[in-house]
CSV table of C-alpha atoms in Angstrom, one decimal:
chain,number,residue,atom,x,y,z
A,1,ASP,CA,44.2,-31.3,263.5
A,2,THR,CA,42.6,-34.1,262.8
A,3,VAL,CA,41.1,-35.9,259.4
A,4,ILE,CA,37.3,-36.7,259.7
A,5,GLU,CA,35.6,-39.3,258.7
A,6,PRO,CA,32.2,-38.0,256.3
A,7,THR,CA,30.0,-39.0,258.9
A,8,ASP,CA,31.1,-36.1,261.0
A,9,VAL,CA,30.7,-32.9,259.8
A,10,GLY,CA,28.7,-31.7,261.5
A,11,GLY,CA,30.3,-32.6,265.2
A,12,PRO,CA,32.8,-30.3,267.8
A,13,VAL,CA,35.5,-28.2,268.1
A,14,VAL,CA,36.5,-28.6,271.2
A,15,ASN,CA,39.5,-26.8,274.0
A,16,LEU,CA,42.0,-28.6,275.3
A,17,ASP,CA,39.4,-27.7,277.9
A,18,GLY,CA,37.3,-28.9,276.3
A,19,LYS,CA,34.9,-25.8,275.9
A,20,VAL,CA,33.6,-26.4,272.5
A,21,VAL,CA,34.4,-23.5,270.5
A,22,GLY,CA,32.6,-24.8,267.3
A,23,PHE,CA,31.4,-27.2,264.8
A,24,ASN,CA,32.7,-29.4,261.7
A,25,ILE,CA,30.5,-28.6,258.8
A,26,ALA,CA,31.9,-30.3,255.5
A,27,ARG,CA,35.6,-31.9,254.9
A,28,SER,CA,37.0,-30.2,251.3
A,29,GLY,CA,39.9,-33.1,251.1
A,30,ARG,CA,40.6,-35.9,252.4
A,31,THR,CA,42.8,-33.3,255.7
A,32,GLU,CA,40.3,-30.6,254.9
A,33,THR,CA,37.7,-29.0,256.8
A,34,TYR,CA,36.3,-26.2,258.0
A,35,ALA,CA,34.1,-24.8,261.2
A,36,VAL,CA,32.5,-22.1,262.5
A,37,ALA,CA,32.7,-20.5,265.1
A,38,ALA,CA,30.3,-21.9,268.2
A,39,ALA,CA,29.8,-17.9,268.7
A,40,SER,CA,28.6,-17.5,265.5
A,41,LEU,CA,25.9,-20.2,265.6
A,42,ALA,CA,24.8,-18.4,268.4
A,43,GLU,CA,24.1,-15.4,266.9
A,44,ILE,CA,21.7,-16.7,263.9
A,45,LEU,CA,20.1,-19.7,266.6
A,46,ASP,CA,19.1,-16.7,268.8
A,47,GLU,CA,17.6,-14.8,265.6
A,48,LEU,CA,15.8,-18.5,264.4
A,49,MET,CA,14.1,-19.1,268.0
A,50,ALA,CA,12.8,-16.1,268.1
A,51,ASP,CA,9.5,-15.2,267.5
A,52,THR,CA,9.8,-13.0,264.7
A,53,PRO,CA,13.4,-13.5,262.3
A,54,SER,CA,15.2,-11.6,261.6
A,55,GLU,CA,15.4,-11.8,257.2
A,56,VAL,CA,19.3,-13.5,257.7
A,57,PRO,CA,20.8,-13.9,254.2
A,58,LEU,CA,22.0,-17.0,252.7
A,59,VAL,CA,25.0,-16.9,250.4
A,60,PRO,CA,25.2,-20.3,248.2
A,61,ALA,CA,29.3,-21.5,248.4
A,62,ALA,CA,31.3,-20.7,245.5
A,63,GLY,CA,30.2,-23.3,242.6
A,64,ALA,CA,27.1,-24.1,244.1
A,65,ALA,CA,24.3,-24.3,242.5
A,66,VAL,CA,21.0,-21.4,243.2
A,67,PRO,CA,17.7,-23.8,243.4
């Protein structure tokens, strides 16, 4: 529950014990932010760092331009 500046996007989300439980990934407004759980990122990172990563489908955000 905090307001983050645009430069702080990508920073960690920690619980009361100081354990990283996620990362801020985007701002939606002055007080709205989006975060992704650390456990979800761990699964993706394991695949990305593997010698032969499986295909990870990327879905564009609603309203985002698709290249």
